[in-house]
Coordinates of C-alpha atoms in Angstrom, one line a residue:
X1 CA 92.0 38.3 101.3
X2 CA 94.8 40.0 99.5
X3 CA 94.8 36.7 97.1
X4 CA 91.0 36.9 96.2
X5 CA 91.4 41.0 95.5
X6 CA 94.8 40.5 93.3
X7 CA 92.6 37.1 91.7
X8 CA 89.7 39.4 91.3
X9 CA 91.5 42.5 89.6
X10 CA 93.5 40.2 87.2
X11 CA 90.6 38.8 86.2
X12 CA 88.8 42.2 85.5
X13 CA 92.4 43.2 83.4
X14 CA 91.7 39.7 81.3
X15 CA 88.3 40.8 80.9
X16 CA 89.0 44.4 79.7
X17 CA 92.3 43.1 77.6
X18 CA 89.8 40.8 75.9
X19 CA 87.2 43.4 74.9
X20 CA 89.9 45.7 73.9
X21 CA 91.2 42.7 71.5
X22 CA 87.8 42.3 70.4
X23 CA 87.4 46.0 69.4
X24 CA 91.0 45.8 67.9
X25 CA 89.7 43.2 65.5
X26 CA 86.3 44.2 64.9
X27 CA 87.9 47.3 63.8
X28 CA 90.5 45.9 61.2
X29 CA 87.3 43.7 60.4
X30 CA 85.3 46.8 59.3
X31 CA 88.2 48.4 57.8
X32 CA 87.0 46.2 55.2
X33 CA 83.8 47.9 54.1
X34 CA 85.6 51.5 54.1
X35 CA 88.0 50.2 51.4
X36 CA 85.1 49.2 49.5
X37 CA 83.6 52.2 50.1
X38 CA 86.7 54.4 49.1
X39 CA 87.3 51.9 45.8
X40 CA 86.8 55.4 43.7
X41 CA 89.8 56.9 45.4
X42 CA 93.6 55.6 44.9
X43 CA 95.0 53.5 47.8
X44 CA 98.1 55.7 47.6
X45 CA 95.5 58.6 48.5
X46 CA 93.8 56.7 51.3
X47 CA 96.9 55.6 52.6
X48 CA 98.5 59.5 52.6
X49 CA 95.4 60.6 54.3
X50 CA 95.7 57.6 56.7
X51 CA 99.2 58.8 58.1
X52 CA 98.2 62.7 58.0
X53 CA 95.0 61.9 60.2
X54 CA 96.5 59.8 62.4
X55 CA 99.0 62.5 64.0
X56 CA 96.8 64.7 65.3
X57 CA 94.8 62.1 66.8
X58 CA 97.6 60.2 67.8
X59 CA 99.2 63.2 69.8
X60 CA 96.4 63.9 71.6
X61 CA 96.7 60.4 73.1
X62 CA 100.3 60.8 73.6
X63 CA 99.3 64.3 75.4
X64 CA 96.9 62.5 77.4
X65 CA 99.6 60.0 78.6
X66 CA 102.6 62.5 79.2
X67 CA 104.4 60.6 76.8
X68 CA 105.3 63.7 74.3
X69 CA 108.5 64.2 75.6
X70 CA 109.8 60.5 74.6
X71 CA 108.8 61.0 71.1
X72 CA 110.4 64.3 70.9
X73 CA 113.7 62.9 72.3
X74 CA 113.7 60.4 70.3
X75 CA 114.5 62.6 67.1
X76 CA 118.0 63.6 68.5
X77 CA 118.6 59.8 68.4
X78 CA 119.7 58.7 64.9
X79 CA 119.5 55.1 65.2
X80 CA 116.0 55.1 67.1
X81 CA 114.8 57.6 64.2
X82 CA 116.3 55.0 61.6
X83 CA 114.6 51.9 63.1
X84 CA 111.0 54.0 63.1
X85 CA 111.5 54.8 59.7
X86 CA 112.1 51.2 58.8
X87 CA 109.2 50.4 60.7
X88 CA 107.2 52.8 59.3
X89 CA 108.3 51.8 55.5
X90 CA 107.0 48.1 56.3
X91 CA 103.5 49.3 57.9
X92 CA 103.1 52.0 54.9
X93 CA 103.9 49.0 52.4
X94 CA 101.2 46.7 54.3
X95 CA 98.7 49.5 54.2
X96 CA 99.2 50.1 50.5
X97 CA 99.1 46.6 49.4
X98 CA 95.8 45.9 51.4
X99 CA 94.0 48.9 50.4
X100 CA 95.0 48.2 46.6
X101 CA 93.6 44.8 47.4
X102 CA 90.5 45.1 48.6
X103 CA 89.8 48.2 45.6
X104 CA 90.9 45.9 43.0
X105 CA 88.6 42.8 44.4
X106 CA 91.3 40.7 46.1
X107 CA 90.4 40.5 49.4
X108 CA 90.8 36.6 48.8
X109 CA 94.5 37.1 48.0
X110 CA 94.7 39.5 51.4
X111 CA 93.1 37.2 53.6
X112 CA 95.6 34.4 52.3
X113 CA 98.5 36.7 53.6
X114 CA 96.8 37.1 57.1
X115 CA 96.4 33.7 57.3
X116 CA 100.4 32.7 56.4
X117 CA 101.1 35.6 58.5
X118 CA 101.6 33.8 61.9
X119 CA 103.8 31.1 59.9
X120 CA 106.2 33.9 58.6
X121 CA 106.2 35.2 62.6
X122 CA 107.6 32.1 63.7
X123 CA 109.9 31.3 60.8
X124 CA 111.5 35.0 61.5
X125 CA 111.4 34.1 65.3
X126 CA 113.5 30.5 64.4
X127 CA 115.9 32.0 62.0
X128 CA 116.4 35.6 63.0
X129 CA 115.7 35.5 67.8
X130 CA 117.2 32.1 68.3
X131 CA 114.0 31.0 69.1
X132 CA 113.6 27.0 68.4
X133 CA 111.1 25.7 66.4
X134 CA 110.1 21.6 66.7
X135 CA 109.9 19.4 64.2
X136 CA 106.0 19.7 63.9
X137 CA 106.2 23.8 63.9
X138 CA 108.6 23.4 60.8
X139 CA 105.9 21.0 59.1
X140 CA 103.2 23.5 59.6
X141 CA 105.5 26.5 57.9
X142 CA 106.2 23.7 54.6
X143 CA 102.6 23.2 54.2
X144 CA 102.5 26.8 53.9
X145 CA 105.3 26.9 51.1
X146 CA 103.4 23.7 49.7
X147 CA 100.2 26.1 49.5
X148 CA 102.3 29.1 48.3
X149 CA 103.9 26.8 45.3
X150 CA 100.0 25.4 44.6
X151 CA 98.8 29.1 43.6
X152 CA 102.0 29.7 42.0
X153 CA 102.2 26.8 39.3
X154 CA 98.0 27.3 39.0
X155 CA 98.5 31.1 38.6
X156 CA 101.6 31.0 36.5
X157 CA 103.3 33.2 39.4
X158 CA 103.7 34.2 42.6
X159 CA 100.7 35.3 45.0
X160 CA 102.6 38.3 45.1
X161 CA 99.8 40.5 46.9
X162 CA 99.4 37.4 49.8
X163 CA 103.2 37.1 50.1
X164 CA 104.0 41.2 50.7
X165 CA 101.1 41.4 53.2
X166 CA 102.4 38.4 55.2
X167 CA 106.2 39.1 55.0
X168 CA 105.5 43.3 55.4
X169 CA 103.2 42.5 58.5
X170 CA 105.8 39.8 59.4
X171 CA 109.0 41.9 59.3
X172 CA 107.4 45.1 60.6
X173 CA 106.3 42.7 63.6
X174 CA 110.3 41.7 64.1
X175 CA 111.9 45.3 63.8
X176 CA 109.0 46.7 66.1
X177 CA 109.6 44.7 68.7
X178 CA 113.7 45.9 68.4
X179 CA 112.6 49.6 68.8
X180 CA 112.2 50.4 72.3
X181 CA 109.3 52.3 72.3
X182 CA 105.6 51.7 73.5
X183 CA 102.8 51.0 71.0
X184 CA 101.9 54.7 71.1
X185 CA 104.8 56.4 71.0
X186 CA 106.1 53.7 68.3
X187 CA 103.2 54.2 66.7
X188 CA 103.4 58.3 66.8
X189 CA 106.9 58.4 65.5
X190 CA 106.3 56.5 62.7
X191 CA 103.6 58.2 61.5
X192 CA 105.4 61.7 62.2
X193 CA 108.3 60.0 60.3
X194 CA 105.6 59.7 57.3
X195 CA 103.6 62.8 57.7
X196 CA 105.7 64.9 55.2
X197 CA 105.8 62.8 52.3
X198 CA 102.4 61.6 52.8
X199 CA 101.2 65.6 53.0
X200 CA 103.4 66.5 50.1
X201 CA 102.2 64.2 47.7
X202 CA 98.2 65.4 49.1
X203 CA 99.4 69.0 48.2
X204 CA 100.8 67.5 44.7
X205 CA 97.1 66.2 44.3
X206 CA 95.3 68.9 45.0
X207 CA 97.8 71.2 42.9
X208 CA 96.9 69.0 40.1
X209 CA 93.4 68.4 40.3
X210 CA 93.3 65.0 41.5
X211 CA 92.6 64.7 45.1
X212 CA 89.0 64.1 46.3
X213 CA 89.9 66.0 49.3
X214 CA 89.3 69.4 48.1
X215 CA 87.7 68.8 44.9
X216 CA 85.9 65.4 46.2
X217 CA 82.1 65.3 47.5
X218 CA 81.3 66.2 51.7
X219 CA 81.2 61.9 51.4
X220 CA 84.8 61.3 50.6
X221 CA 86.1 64.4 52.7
X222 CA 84.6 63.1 55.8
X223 CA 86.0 59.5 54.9
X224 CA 89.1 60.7 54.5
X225 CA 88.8 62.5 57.5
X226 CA 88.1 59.2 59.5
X227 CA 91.2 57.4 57.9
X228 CA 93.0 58.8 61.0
X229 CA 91.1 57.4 64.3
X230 CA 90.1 54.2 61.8
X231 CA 93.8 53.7 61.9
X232 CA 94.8 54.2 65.2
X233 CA 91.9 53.1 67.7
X234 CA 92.6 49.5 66.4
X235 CA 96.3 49.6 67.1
X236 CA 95.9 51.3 70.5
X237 CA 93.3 49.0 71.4
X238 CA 95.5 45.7 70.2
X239 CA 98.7 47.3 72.4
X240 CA 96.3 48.0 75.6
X241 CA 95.7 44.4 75.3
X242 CA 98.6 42.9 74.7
X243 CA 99.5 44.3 78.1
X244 CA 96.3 42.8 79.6
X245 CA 95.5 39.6 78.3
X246 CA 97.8 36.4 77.9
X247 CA 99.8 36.6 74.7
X248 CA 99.3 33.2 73.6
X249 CA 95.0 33.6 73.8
X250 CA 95.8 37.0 71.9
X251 CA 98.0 35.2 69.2
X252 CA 94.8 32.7 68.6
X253 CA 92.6 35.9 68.4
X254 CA 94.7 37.1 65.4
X255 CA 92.8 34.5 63.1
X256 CA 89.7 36.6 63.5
X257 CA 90.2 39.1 60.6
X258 CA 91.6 36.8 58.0
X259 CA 88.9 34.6 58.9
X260 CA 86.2 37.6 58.6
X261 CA 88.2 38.4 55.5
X262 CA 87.8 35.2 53.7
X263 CA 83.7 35.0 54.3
X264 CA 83.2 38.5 53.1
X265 CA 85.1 37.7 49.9
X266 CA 82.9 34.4 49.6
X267 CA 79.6 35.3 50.8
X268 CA 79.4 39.0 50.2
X269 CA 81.4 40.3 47.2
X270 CA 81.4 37.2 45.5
X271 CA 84.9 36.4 44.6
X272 CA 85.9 33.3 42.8
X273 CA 87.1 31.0 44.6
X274 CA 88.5 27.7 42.9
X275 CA 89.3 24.2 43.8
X276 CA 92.8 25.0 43.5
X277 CA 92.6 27.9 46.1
X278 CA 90.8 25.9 48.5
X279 CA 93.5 23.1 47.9
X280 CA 95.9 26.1 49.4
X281 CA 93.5 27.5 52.5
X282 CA 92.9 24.0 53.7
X283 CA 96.5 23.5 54.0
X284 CA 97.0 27.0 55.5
X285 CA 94.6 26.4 58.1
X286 CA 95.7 22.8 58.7
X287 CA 99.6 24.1 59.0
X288 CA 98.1 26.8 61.3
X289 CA 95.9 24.4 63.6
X290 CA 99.2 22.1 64.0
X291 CA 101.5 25.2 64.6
X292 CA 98.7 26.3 67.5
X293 CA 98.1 23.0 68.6
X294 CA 102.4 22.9 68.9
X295 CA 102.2 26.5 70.8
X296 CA 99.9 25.7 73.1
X297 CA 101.6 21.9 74.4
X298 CA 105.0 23.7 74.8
X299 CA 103.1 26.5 76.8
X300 CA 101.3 24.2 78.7
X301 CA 104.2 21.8 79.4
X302 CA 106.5 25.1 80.4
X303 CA 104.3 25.7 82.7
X304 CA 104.3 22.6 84.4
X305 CA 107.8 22.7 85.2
X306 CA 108.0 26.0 86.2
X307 CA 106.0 24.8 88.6

């Protein structure tokens, strides 16, 4: 009897962590079309308004969860506060580059970085955690670097935009998992750790006449006003299930924005899209199918002798 009730309530957490996940991705998914909505504003100024919005709604989560006194502590602690503020740096630099993508008609190039951004995981996992990688994982990351060198000698340079979302996400993923902090709190402290130079350089623009806060239509005040919860429901909802759902079925669910990403740049806003990129998806998906395929036999097989 216990076994069926313990059976049944893990299967009610999968359940809920899966619907969380789902509502963590349809939000990053949707993101999309507020970007485009915001083109007229300066992804510097979306971005400050993203981290300003974010505290207040992020506190009262963190009130809700009598977790305030953690974050407050963890000001008197100088290496903690350094590692947020690393942390934040590397999610403020993903922000920026995405939001100047998708304003300046590159979701394309954005989507890319998604995509290569599970490669970069486990190349940071194999060189920096210890954690080995087989043969066939390393052959899925070169057909990556074979698909980064593609648009590079087409383009005449570096996908710059796809390489500083991929490593940014990439990195911040490695250093956030050092900080010992829950996804809420981590995520409060880094925003707190951003709110003054992000509210400073709002005051700057609306000093200077700039800001489409103030001086902006009741349209643009109330999307900037929504920056905030747009930010953080998503990442609250993707920590809740993390802590639900198997980790493995939530790594395959990551492919859902890129993949949402990609069509809208195809099918809705029309962006070109050459031989010579396609040339460089197919071999980002294939490198990502094998790397999966890899993931889920060494999963399946540690399994089996465990038990």
């Amino acid at each position: 009897m216990t076994d069926g009730v313990m059976t049944g309530k893990s299967q009610a957490d999968g359940s809920r962590g899966l619907f969380m996940a789902l509502g963590a991705y349809a939000f990053w998914s949707l993101m999309l079309f507020y970007m485009k909505a915001m083109k007229h504003v300066s992804p510097v100024e979306i971005v400050a308004h993203r981290v300003v919005w974010s505290v207040p709604f992020a506190f009262i989560l963190l009130v809700a969860a009598g977790q305030v006194q953690s974050v407050v502590g963890a000001f008197r602690q100088p290496r903690l506060l350094a590692m947020a503020t690393l942390t934040a740096f590397l999610v403020i630099l993903n922000w920026s580059t995405y939001v100047w993508a998708v304003t300046h008609d590159m979701v394309m190039e954005a989507a890319l970085g998604y995509y290569i951004n599970p490669l970069v995981n486990a190349l940071l996992g194999g060189l920096f955690l210890g954690e080995r990688l087989t043969k066939v994982q390393y052959f899925a990351i070169l057909l990556a670097c074979i698909a980064v060198t593609v648009l590079t000698i087409n383009a005449g340079g570096l996908p710059w935009v796809s390489l500083i979302v991929a490593f940014s996400f990439g990195f911040y993923g490695f250093f956030r998992k050092k900080l010992p902090m829950g996804a809420l709190q981590g995520f409060t402290l880094e925003v707190l750790v951003l709110a003054l130079p992000a509210m400073l350089y709002i005051f700057w623009l609306i000093s200077s006449k700039q800001d489409h806060f103030v001086a902006g239509t009741s349209f643009d005040v109330t999307m900037l006003l929504l920056a905030g919860p747009i930010t953080a429901i998503p990442l609250i909802l993707y920590a809740g299930a993390a802590k639900l759902m198997r980790y493995t079925t939530l790594g395959l669910m990551q492919y859902l924005t890129p993949t949402v990403l990609f069509l809208c740049a195809v099918f809705v806003f029309h962006e070109p899209f050459s031989s010579v990129q396609l040339v460089a998806f197919t071999l980002i998906w294939t490198g990502l199918v094998i790397y999966t395929w890899s993931a889920l036999a060494e999963q399946r097989r540690a399994g089996l002798a465990a038990a």
